[in-house]
Amino acid sequence: MARVIYVQPDGSSTTCAADGRSLMKVAVENLVPGIIGECGGDLSCATCHVFVDEAWFGKLKPRSDDEESLLDVTSEEPTETSRLSCQVTLTDDLDGIVVHVPSTQR
Amino acid sequence: MVTGVETNQIPDLTNPQTFAAGVPHEAFARLRETPGFHWQPTEIATANGGFWAVTRFADIVEIESNPALFASQPGGAWPSTNLSPDPAENPLYNNLMMMDPPRHSSVRRVAAAAFGPRIVKNFDPWVREIVVEVLERIEHLDEFDYILEVAQIIPSFVIARVQGVPAEDRQWIVDQTLASFEAMQTADVNAVGEVLHKTHVYYREKLVPEKLRNPQSDMTSVLIHAAERGEITEAEAYDFLNLLQAAGFETTHTLIGQSMRMILESPEIADKTFRGIEELGPDKVIEEFLRFITPAMFMSRTATQDTVVGDQQVRENDLLNLYFTAANRDPAVFANPDEFDPWRTETASLAFGSGPHRCIGNALAKLELRILFEEMAKRDFRFRLNGAPQRGWSTFINQIRSLPVARVS
Ligand code: HEM
Ligand code: FES
């Protein structure tokens, strides 16, 4: 099991433990506010946008071209460490990863 | 007095008469309370002789989140259902609404790029221009039909602009949108086909060549460039342009028309609308109109195998009609669901559906109504009813066909 910490815009956070599933799925299953995942991870809705904590961003596999282009349609302006959380799988080497939930994705 | 037996009967959901006096909310409430789903027999456009009427919020969300088990390819909205998986036999094969992943995802991704919330925010100035143009046209009218002069015109102009139709062709494409809407009222398939064919020819021979010469940031330019890059097919691009007219016109027209009818018919709703806008801002008020009106009353899915959902055994190829209009008054989700209350704190409604097919135009539709409210308030436009509103004749859209009004200020 690996843990993931979702941080809300107001600073409150939720820690969830899971493995092998995407950060979007884990968030939706645990009712983390602000991660919607409308398309179920098919990379067509951009409602699973998160800002990955800088310390963790480098540990992730790079974005695909499709993810890159879909980041243009998120509700909040993406940054260098933006990811669509359905594209990030929670593996053991990511135990403790911190991601920030955008305030306008509701 | 109606006897108990009769009131317990569920009216025929395939008959527009059932919806002629209004949405049968009382019947839907009984269906929501009954375990399992209600079977509505019909030979029209079904494989198994009918459809399941799904009315509970949670069941609909579950069904829509699982396209592998509940597919859209056989048809997204009854009676455009029981369609063949063979493109040669299925004229709607390239329509986004009738696709499942992964094909749906690839076309949707392209379309989403032109409709994201940050992009739609930039639509504000030109949507406002359209709204102001429409309001200037009615400024000098003492009496008029709000549906014809406002509710129909704004969404048809907006879609023409989204498609990137040049100014000199705008009235023509708007007329085509209205003509296909009229033809659909008569259920005359040939007439609908004829109008759609005309617009197809227009896209192919005029609009697309124009955008190839002079690309802009409109939907047509976005789609044909995606087609050139091989991300979608040309047929998918054309059918998406048509779908915009089908999906974005009648629904938004209904939202604009029905919200004004509610304001004019009920002083209480009028008061809550104006107070709500002042205290909460327009967005919550618009969300509540959307929930209350639910312009698109249902969408359909088809089971791909035998399964159990909502405590109901369904068979492979069974059609399920997902009644958003019922789910949006599900007391398991909304407190006092039959009350218009912009202050409510519950989750967003199912007015735009859910899951991978959730309405791609939702931010745009809300923007249209918000700007209309803002611009009318600026001009202090006030109306009163000037005759009986007329509902449409549809099992699908919560339609309003006529709303006679007179200006009071
Ligand atoms: C108040 C106005 C509107 C309402 C109530 C509405 C409602 C809906 C609903 C219920 C769906 C199906 C969702 C599902 O299957 O779960 C849908 C899909 C769609 N809507 Fe809207 N809509 C509105 C306005 C618009 C506008 C303005 C546009 C574009 C200009 C638009 C374009 C579409 C498209 C393209 C789809 C198909 C999406 C897909 O299958 O992936 N809609 N809409
Ligand atoms: S869940 Fe839709 S893009 Fe990630």
GROMACS .gro file of C-alpha atoms in nm, chain B:
model
  409
  107MET     CA    1  -6.217   1.231  -0.830
  108VAL     CA    2  -5.980   0.982  -0.980
  109THR     CA    3  -5.997   0.636  -0.827
  110GLY     CA    4  -5.703   0.475  -0.650
  111VAL     CA    5  -5.642   0.224  -0.925
  112GLU     CA    6  -5.614   0.491  -1.189
  113THR     CA    7  -5.385   0.718  -0.990
  114ASN     CA    8  -5.157   0.423  -0.931
  115GLN     CA    9  -5.114   0.369  -1.299
  116ILE     CA   10  -4.803   0.508  -1.460
  117PRO     CA   11  -4.884   0.710  -1.771
  118ASP     CA   12  -4.740   0.607  -2.107
  119LEU     CA   13  -4.391   0.759  -2.123
  120THR     CA   14  -4.381   0.715  -2.500
  121ASN     CA   15  -4.684   0.939  -2.555
  122PRO     CA   16  -4.622   1.316  -2.578
  123GLN     CA   17  -4.973   1.363  -2.435
  124THR     CA   18  -4.830   1.246  -2.100
  125PHE     CA   19  -4.609   1.557  -2.099
  126ALA     CA   20  -4.858   1.796  -2.260
  127ALA     CA   21  -4.974   1.956  -1.935
  128GLY     CA   22  -4.631   1.942  -1.771
  129VAL     CA   23  -4.375   1.687  -1.653
  130PRO     CA   24  -4.563   1.408  -1.468
  131HIS     CA   25  -4.362   1.459  -1.148
  132GLU     CA   26  -4.617   1.283  -0.933
  133ALA     CA   27  -4.587   0.963  -1.138
  134PHE     CA   28  -4.207   0.992  -1.136
  135ALA     CA   29  -4.215   1.027  -0.756
  136ARG     CA   30  -4.402   0.696  -0.733
  137LEU     CA   31  -4.151   0.531  -0.966
  138ARG     CA   32  -3.858   0.658  -0.758
  139GLU     CA   33  -4.012   0.501  -0.448
  140THR     CA   34  -4.074   0.165  -0.614
  141PRO     CA   35  -3.782  -0.080  -0.597
  142GLY     CA   36  -3.631  -0.175  -0.931
  143PHE     CA   37  -3.720   0.007  -1.253
  144HIS     CA   38  -4.049   0.054  -1.435
  145TRP     CA   39  -4.084  -0.132  -1.767
  146GLN     CA   40  -4.239   0.082  -2.039
  147PRO     CA   41  -4.344  -0.137  -2.331
  148THR     CA   42  -4.280  -0.002  -2.682
  149GLU     CA   43  -4.194  -0.163  -3.011
  150ILE     CA   44  -4.047   0.163  -3.137
  151ALA     CA   45  -3.668   0.156  -3.157
  152THR     CA   46  -3.612  -0.113  -2.895
  153ALA     CA   47  -3.459  -0.459  -2.926
  154ASN     CA   48  -3.649  -0.613  -2.636
  155GLY     CA   49  -3.994  -0.455  -2.670
  156GLY     CA   50  -3.963  -0.164  -2.430
  157PHE     CA   51  -3.736   0.035  -2.204
  158TRP     CA   52  -3.663   0.063  -1.834
  159ALA     CA   53  -3.751   0.399  -1.681
  160VAL     CA   54  -3.468   0.480  -1.437
  161THR     CA   55  -3.562   0.759  -1.197
  162ARG     CA   56  -3.325   0.756  -0.898
  163PHE     CA   57  -3.021   0.987  -0.897
  164ALA     CA   58  -2.769   0.729  -0.772
  165ASP     CA   59  -2.878   0.465  -1.024
  166ILE     CA   60  -2.838   0.706  -1.314
  167VAL     CA   61  -2.490   0.812  -1.202
  168GLU     CA   62  -2.389   0.447  -1.167
  169ILE     CA   63  -2.519   0.356  -1.513
  170GLU     CA   64  -2.361   0.657  -1.685
  171SER     CA   65  -2.023   0.593  -1.524
  172ASN     CA   66  -2.000   0.247  -1.678
  173PRO     CA   67  -2.007   0.272  -2.058
  174ALA     CA   68  -1.869  -0.081  -2.098
  175LEU     CA   69  -2.186  -0.220  -1.942
  176PHE     CA   70  -2.428   0.055  -2.053
  177ALA     CA   71  -2.340   0.163  -2.403
  178SER     CA   72  -2.427   0.469  -2.610
  179GLN     CA   73  -2.342   0.326  -2.952
  180PRO     CA   74  -2.691   0.170  -3.000
  181GLY     CA   75  -2.834   0.518  -2.941
  182GLY     CA   76  -2.803   0.805  -2.693
  183ALA     CA   77  -3.168   0.911  -2.674
  184TRP     CA   78  -3.479   0.706  -2.751
  185PRO     CA   79  -3.622   0.682  -3.020
  186SER     CA   80  -3.280   0.725  -3.187
  187THR     CA   81  -3.197   0.382  -3.042
  188ASN     CA   82  -3.158   0.018  -3.142
  189LEU     CA   83  -2.908   0.137  -3.402
  190SER     CA   84  -2.678  -0.100  -3.586
  191PRO     CA   85  -2.308  -0.124  -3.492
  192ASP     CA   86  -2.239  -0.137  -3.867
  193PRO     CA   87  -2.156   0.213  -3.998
  194ALA     CA   88  -2.306   0.125  -4.336
  195GLU     CA   89  -2.647   0.075  -4.175
  196ASN     CA   90  -2.631   0.340  -3.906
  197PRO     CA   91  -2.662   0.705  -4.013
  198LEU     CA   92  -2.573   0.820  -3.661
  199TYR     CA   93  -2.253   0.617  -3.643
  200ASN     CA   94  -2.033   0.930  -3.641
  201ASN     CA   95  -2.236   1.123  -3.385
  202LEU     CA   96  -2.042   1.181  -3.061
  203MET     CA   97  -2.350   1.110  -2.851
  204MET     CA   98  -2.368   0.759  -2.997
  205MET     CA   99  -2.005   0.662  -2.928
  206ASP     CA  100  -1.835   0.466  -2.656
  207PRO     CA  101  -1.471   0.472  -2.542
  208PRO     CA  102  -1.213   0.467  -2.689
  209ARG     CA  103  -1.369   0.627  -2.999
  210HIS     CA  104  -1.577   0.864  -2.787
  211SER     CA  105  -1.269   0.973  -2.592
  212SER     CA  106  -1.070   1.068  -2.900
  213VAL     CA  107  -1.346   1.281  -3.058
  214ARG     CA  108  -1.452   1.429  -2.727
  215ARG     CA  109  -1.093   1.535  -2.650
  216VAL     CA  110  -1.081   1.739  -2.969
  217ALA     CA  111  -1.417   1.901  -2.903
  218ALA     CA  112  -1.337   1.966  -2.537
  219ALA     CA  113  -1.039   2.172  -2.643
  220ALA     CA  114  -1.279   2.435  -2.777
  221PHE     CA  115  -1.523   2.425  -2.483
  222GLY     CA  116  -1.322   2.415  -2.160
  223PRO     CA  117  -1.430   2.646  -1.878
  224ARG     CA  118  -1.132   2.883  -1.916
  225ILE     CA  119  -1.196   2.908  -2.289
  226VAL     CA  120  -1.569   2.968  -2.248
  227LYS     CA  121  -1.493   3.257  -2.009
  228ASN     CA  122  -1.342   3.433  -2.308
  229PHE     CA  123  -1.674   3.398  -2.492
  230ASP     CA  124  -1.830   3.659  -2.264
  231PRO     CA  125  -1.783   3.962  -2.494
  232TRP     CA  126  -1.933   3.807  -2.807
  233VAL     CA  127  -2.218   3.630  -2.624
  234ARG     CA  128  -2.297   3.970  -2.470
  235GLU     CA  129  -2.294   4.128  -2.816
  236ILE     CA  130  -2.553   3.874  -2.931
  237VAL     CA  131  -2.771   3.924  -2.625
  238VAL     CA  132  -2.758   4.302  -2.662
  239GLU     CA  133  -2.850   4.273  -3.029
  240VAL     CA  134  -3.153   4.060  -2.938
  241LEU     CA  135  -3.262   4.296  -2.661
  242GLU     CA  136  -3.229   4.596  -2.890
  243ARG     CA  137  -3.465   4.425  -3.132
  244ILE     CA  138  -3.737   4.387  -2.868
  245GLU     CA  139  -3.679   4.727  -2.712
  246HIS     CA  140  -3.948   4.888  -2.923
  247LEU     CA  141  -4.202   4.607  -2.899
  248ASP     CA  142  -4.483   4.641  -2.645
  249GLU     CA  143  -4.613   4.290  -2.695
  250PHE     CA  144  -4.431   3.990  -2.837
  251ASP     CA  145  -4.363   3.619  -2.800
  252TYR     CA  146  -4.063   3.573  -2.572
  253ILE     CA  147  -3.991   3.231  -2.728
  254LEU     CA  148  -3.972   3.357  -3.085
  255GLU     CA  149  -3.793   3.685  -3.012
  256VAL     CA  150  -3.555   3.583  -2.732
  257ALA     CA  151  -3.543   3.217  -2.628
  258GLN     CA  152  -3.495   3.080  -2.980
  259ILE     CA  153  -3.276   3.352  -3.117
  260ILE     CA  154  -2.998   3.369  -2.860
  261PRO     CA  155  -2.894   3.000  -2.872
  262SER     CA  156  -2.917   2.981  -3.251
  263PHE     CA  157  -2.694   3.289  -3.293
  264VAL     CA  158  -2.452   3.151  -3.034
  265ILE     CA  159  -2.419   2.816  -3.213
  266ALA     CA  160  -2.363   2.988  -3.548
  267ARG     CA  161  -2.081   3.181  -3.384
  268VAL     CA  162  -1.931   2.871  -3.221
  269GLN     CA  163  -1.931   2.703  -3.560
  270GLY     CA  164  -1.760   3.009  -3.707
  271VAL     CA  165  -2.033   3.080  -3.963
  272PRO     CA  166  -1.951   3.413  -4.134
  273ALA     CA  167  -2.190   3.704  -4.070
  274GLU     CA  168  -2.347   3.695  -4.415
  275ASP     CA  169  -2.455   3.330  -4.368
  276ARG     CA  170  -2.572   3.359  -4.011
  277GLN     CA  171  -2.941   3.407  -4.083
  278TRP     CA  172  -2.932   3.114  -4.323
  279ILE     CA  173  -2.779   2.872  -4.072
  280VAL     CA  174  -3.017   2.998  -3.802
  281ASP     CA  175  -3.309   2.928  -4.040
  282GLN     CA  176  -3.176   2.576  -4.090
  283THR     CA  177  -3.158   2.523  -3.713
  284LEU     CA  178  -3.518   2.642  -3.680
  285ALA     CA  179  -3.629   2.433  -3.979
  286SER     CA  180  -3.481   2.113  -3.840
  287PHE     CA  181  -3.642   2.194  -3.505
  288GLU     CA  182  -3.980   2.238  -3.678
  289ALA     CA  183  -3.935   1.917  -3.876
  290MET     CA  184  -3.851   1.727  -3.558
  291GLN     CA  185  -4.181   1.841  -3.403
  292THR     CA  186  -4.366   1.653  -3.676
  293ALA     CA  187  -4.144   1.344  -3.642
  294ASP     CA  188  -4.105   1.356  -4.020
  295VAL     CA  189  -3.775   1.174  -4.063
  296ASN     CA  190  -3.742   1.268  -4.429
  297ALA     CA  191  -3.789   1.637  -4.358
  298VAL     CA  192  -3.524   1.626  -4.084
  299GLY     CA  193  -3.292   1.439  -4.318
  300GLU     CA  194  -3.343   1.700  -4.589
  301VAL     CA  195  -3.252   1.991  -4.362
  302LEU     CA  196  -2.949   1.808  -4.224
  303HIS     CA  197  -2.836   1.728  -4.575
  304LYS     CA  198  -2.856   2.096  -4.673
  305THR     CA  199  -2.639   2.199  -4.379
  306HIS     CA  200  -2.394   1.917  -4.456
  307VAL     CA  201  -2.354   2.046  -4.809
  308TYR     CA  202  -2.301   2.396  -4.669
  309TYR     CA  203  -2.029   2.276  -4.430
  310ARG     CA  204  -1.854   2.079  -4.700
  311GLU     CA  205  -1.874   2.328  -4.986
  312LYS     CA  206  -1.857   2.663  -4.812
  313LEU     CA  207  -1.766   2.666  -4.444
  314VAL     CA  208  -1.483   2.415  -4.442
  315PRO     CA  209  -1.300   2.549  -4.751
  316GLU     CA  210  -1.332   2.898  -4.601
  317LYS     CA  211  -1.178   2.781  -4.270
  318LEU     CA  212  -0.900   2.598  -4.452
  319ARG     CA  213  -0.808   2.923  -4.626
  320ASN     CA  214  -0.852   3.136  -4.320
  321PRO     CA  215  -0.835   2.935  -3.997
  322GLN     CA  216  -0.978   3.093  -3.683
  323SER     CA  217  -1.038   2.986  -3.328
  324ASP     CA  218  -1.387   2.853  -3.399
  325MET     CA  219  -1.508   2.494  -3.371
  326THR     CA  220  -1.500   2.426  -3.745
  327SER     CA  221  -1.132   2.526  -3.768
  328VAL     CA  222  -1.047   2.316  -3.463
  329LEU     CA  223  -1.229   2.012  -3.603
  330ILE     CA  224  -1.088   2.020  -3.955
  331HIS     CA  225  -0.736   2.058  -3.827
  332ALA     CA  226  -0.787   1.760  -3.599
  333ALA     CA  227  -0.918   1.571  -3.903
  334GLU     CA  228  -0.611   1.674  -4.104
  335ARG     CA  229  -0.387   1.543  -3.828
  336GLY     CA  230  -0.582   1.217  -3.832
  337GLU     CA  231  -0.711   1.252  -3.475
  338ILE     CA  232  -1.070   1.224  -3.593
  339THR     CA  233  -1.231   1.143  -3.928
  340GLU     CA  234  -1.390   1.399  -4.157
  341ALA     CA  235  -1.732   1.237  -4.103
  342GLU     CA  236  -1.690   1.273  -3.728
  343ALA     CA  237  -1.608   1.641  -3.774
  344TYR     CA  238  -1.918   1.714  -3.988
  345ASP     CA  239  -2.147   1.520  -3.760
  346PHE     CA  240  -2.015   1.708  -3.463
  347LEU     CA  241  -2.103   2.039  -3.629
  348ASN     CA  242  -2.457   1.908  -3.679
  349LEU     CA  243  -2.474   1.776  -3.326
  350LEU     CA  244  -2.400   2.124  -3.191
  351GLN     CA  245  -2.718   2.244  -3.356
  352ALA     CA  246  -2.922   1.952  -3.225
  353ALA     CA  247  -2.781   1.954  -2.871
  354GLY     CA  248  -2.725   2.322  -2.807
  355PHE     CA  249  -3.037   2.481  -2.952
  356GLU     CA  250  -3.353   2.327  -2.816
  357THR     CA  251  -3.210   2.267  -2.468
  358THR     CA  252  -3.090   2.625  -2.419
  359HIS     CA  253  -3.407   2.762  -2.579
  360THR     CA  254  -3.602   2.560  -2.320
  361LEU     CA  255  -3.391   2.691  -2.031
  362ILE     CA  256  -3.434   3.054  -2.138
  363GLY     CA  257  -3.806   3.017  -2.212
  364GLN     CA  258  -3.910   2.810  -1.910
  365SER     CA  259  -3.713   3.024  -1.664
  366MET     CA  260  -3.898   3.335  -1.785
  367ARG     CA  261  -4.233   3.152  -1.769
  368MET     CA  262  -4.163   3.053  -1.407
  369ILE     CA  263  -4.071   3.410  -1.317
  370LEU     CA  264  -4.386   3.549  -1.479
  371GLU     CA  265  -4.623   3.287  -1.340
  372SER     CA  266  -4.500   3.283  -0.981
  373PRO     CA  267  -4.435   3.598  -0.776
  374GLU     CA  268  -4.258   3.376  -0.525
  375ILE     CA  269  -4.014   3.243  -0.784
  376ALA     CA  270  -3.967   3.593  -0.923
  377ASP     CA  271  -3.879   3.719  -0.577
  378LYS     CA  272  -3.639   3.430  -0.508
  379THR     CA  273  -3.474   3.488  -0.845
  380PHE     CA  274  -3.406   3.857  -0.789
  381ARG     CA  275  -3.309   3.816  -0.424
  382GLY     CA  276  -3.099   3.512  -0.509
  383ILE     CA  277  -2.906   3.698  -0.777
  384GLU     CA  278  -2.840   3.979  -0.531
  385GLU     CA  279  -2.734   3.760  -0.238
  386LEU     CA  280  -2.569   3.464  -0.410
  387GLY     CA  281  -2.482   3.588  -0.755
  388PRO     CA  282  -2.644   3.453  -1.069
  389ASP     CA  283  -2.471   3.112  -1.087
  390LYS     CA  284  -2.661   2.942  -0.804
  391VAL     CA  285  -2.991   3.077  -0.933
  392ILE     CA  286  -2.917   2.942  -1.280
  393GLU     CA  287  -2.820   2.602  -1.136
  394GLU     CA  288  -3.156   2.591  -0.961
  395PHE     CA  289  -3.345   2.680  -1.279
  396LEU     CA  290  -3.154   2.401  -1.454
  397ARG     CA  291  -3.246   2.149  -1.186
  398PHE     CA  292  -3.607   2.259  -1.174
  399ILE     CA  293  -3.659   2.271  -1.551
  400THR     CA  294  -3.426   1.988  -1.663
  401PRO     CA  295  -3.459   2.078  -2.034
  402ALA     CA  296  -3.342   1.735  -2.161
  403MET     CA  297  -3.569   1.506  -1.961
  404PHE     CA  298  -3.371   1.186  -2.023
  405MET     CA  299  -3.091   1.015  -2.214
  406SER     CA  300  -3.066   0.647  -2.303
  407ARG     CA  301  -2.817   0.364  -2.261
  408THR     CA  302  -2.828  -0.001  -2.371
  409ALA     CA  303  -2.711  -0.292  -2.154
  410THR     CA  304  -2.428  -0.484  -2.321
  411GLN     CA  305  -2.490  -0.798  -2.111
  412ASP     CA  306  -2.728  -0.938  -1.849
  413THR     CA  307  -2.668  -0.754  -1.524
  414VAL     CA  308  -2.830  -0.621  -1.207
  415VAL     CA  309  -2.847  -0.247  -1.142
  416GLY     CA  310  -3.067  -0.051  -0.900
  417ASP     CA  311  -3.200  -0.386  -0.771
  418GLN     CA  312  -3.330  -0.460  -1.116
  419GLN     CA  313  -3.231  -0.755  -1.333
  420VAL     CA  314  -3.179  -0.626  -1.687
  421ARG     CA  315  -3.104  -0.832  -1.997
  422GLU     CA  316  -2.850  -0.783  -2.271
  423ASN     CA  317  -2.979  -0.525  -2.524
  424ASP     CA  318  -3.233  -0.385  -2.279
  425LEU     CA  319  -3.278  -0.012  -2.325
  426LEU     CA  320  -3.265   0.213  -2.019
  427ASN     CA  321  -3.407   0.565  -2.025
  428LEU     CA  322  -3.241   0.772  -1.758
  429TYR     CA  323  -3.495   1.029  -1.641
  430PHE     CA  324  -3.283   1.324  -1.527
  431THR     CA  325  -3.606   1.515  -1.470
  432ALA     CA  326  -3.705   1.260  -1.202
  433ALA     CA  327  -3.357   1.225  -1.052
  434ASN     CA  328  -3.333   1.602  -1.013
  435ARG     CA  329  -3.620   1.580  -0.765
  436ASP     CA  330  -3.492   1.272  -0.585
  437PRO     CA  331  -3.545   1.340  -0.211
  438ALA     CA  332  -3.245   1.116  -0.139
  439VAL     CA  333  -3.031   1.396  -0.286
  440PHE     CA  334  -3.237   1.717  -0.271
  441ALA     CA  335  -3.423   1.839   0.039
  442ASN     CA  336  -3.773   1.968  -0.047
  443PRO     CA  337  -3.709   1.878  -0.409
  444ASP     CA  338  -4.028   2.038  -0.546
  445GLU     CA  339  -3.937   2.376  -0.403
  446PHE     CA  340  -3.747   2.633  -0.611
  447ASP     CA  341  -3.464   2.726  -0.376
  448PRO     CA  342  -3.146   2.889  -0.509
  449TRP     CA  343  -3.002   2.877  -0.156
  450ARG     CA  344  -2.990   2.499  -0.145
  451THR     CA  345  -2.646   2.352  -0.081
  452GLU     CA  346  -2.678   2.011  -0.248
  453THR     CA  347  -2.455   1.887  -0.526
  454ALA     CA  348  -2.501   1.991  -0.884
  455SER     CA  349  -2.801   1.836  -1.055
  456LEU     CA  350  -2.816   1.595  -1.347
  457ALA     CA  351  -2.951   1.860  -1.587
  458PHE     CA  352  -2.637   1.812  -1.798
  459GLY     CA  353  -2.614   1.437  -1.736
  460SER     CA  354  -2.301   1.278  -1.590
  461GLY     CA  355  -2.009   1.059  -1.686
  462PRO     CA  356  -1.812   1.070  -2.011
  463HIS     CA  357  -2.103   1.216  -2.214
  464ARG     CA  358  -2.180   1.498  -1.969
  465CYS     CA  359  -2.285   1.802  -2.168
  466ILE     CA  360  -1.984   1.959  -2.333
  467GLY     CA  361  -2.170   2.291  -2.372
  468ASN     CA  362  -2.269   2.330  -2.008
  469ALA     CA  363  -2.049   2.630  -1.930
  470LEU     CA  364  -2.168   2.802  -2.248
  471ALA     CA  365  -2.537   2.738  -2.176
  472LYS     CA  366  -2.502   2.887  -1.828
  473LEU     CA  367  -2.311   3.184  -1.966
  474GLU     CA  368  -2.596   3.259  -2.211
  475LEU     CA  369  -2.858   3.276  -1.936
  476ARG     CA  370  -2.631   3.471  -1.701
  477ILE     CA  371  -2.559   3.739  -1.959
  478LEU     CA  372  -2.926   3.758  -2.053
  479PHE     CA  373  -3.022   3.817  -1.688
  480GLU     CA  374  -2.747   4.078  -1.650
  481GLU     CA  375  -2.836   4.272  -1.963
  482MET     CA  376  -3.209   4.269  -1.886
  483ALA     CA  377  -3.141   4.395  -1.535
  484LYS     CA  378  -2.923   4.676  -1.675
  485ARG     CA  379  -3.211   4.790  -1.896
  486ASP     CA  380  -3.467   4.726  -1.623
  487PHE     CA  381  -3.674   4.520  -1.868
  488ARG     CA  382  -3.984   4.385  -1.699
  489PHE     CA  383  -4.263   4.183  -1.852
  490ARG     CA  384  -4.601   4.043  -1.764
  491LEU     CA  385  -4.781   3.744  -1.911
  492ASN     CA  386  -4.997   3.847  -2.205
  493GLY     CA  387  -5.175   3.521  -2.284
  494ALA     CA  388  -5.141   3.152  -2.203
  495PRO     CA  389  -4.796   2.993  -2.243
  496GLN     CA  390  -4.798   2.691  -2.473
  497ARG     CA  391  -4.599   2.379  -2.403
  498GLY     CA  392  -4.445   2.171  -2.680
  499TRP     CA  393  -4.529   1.817  -2.784
  500SER     CA  394  -4.237   1.602  -2.677
  501THR     CA  395  -4.147   1.308  -2.454
  502PHE     CA  396  -3.784   1.423  -2.454
  503ILE     CA  397  -3.751   1.799  -2.409
  504ASN     CA  398  -3.941   1.997  -2.146
  505GLN     CA  399  -4.043   2.227  -2.423
  506ILE     CA  400  -4.217   2.562  -2.430
  507ARG     CA  401  -4.339   2.681  -2.771
  508SER     CA  402  -4.499   3.013  -2.696
  509LEU     CA  403  -4.479   3.269  -2.415
  510PRO     CA  404  -4.678   3.585  -2.495
  511VAL     CA  405  -4.550   3.880  -2.293
  512ALA     CA  406  -4.610   4.253  -2.265
  513ARG     CA  407  -4.353   4.505  -2.146
  514VAL     CA  408  -4.429   4.676  -1.816
  515SER     CA  409  -4.102   4.873  -1.803
   0.00000   0.00000   0.00000
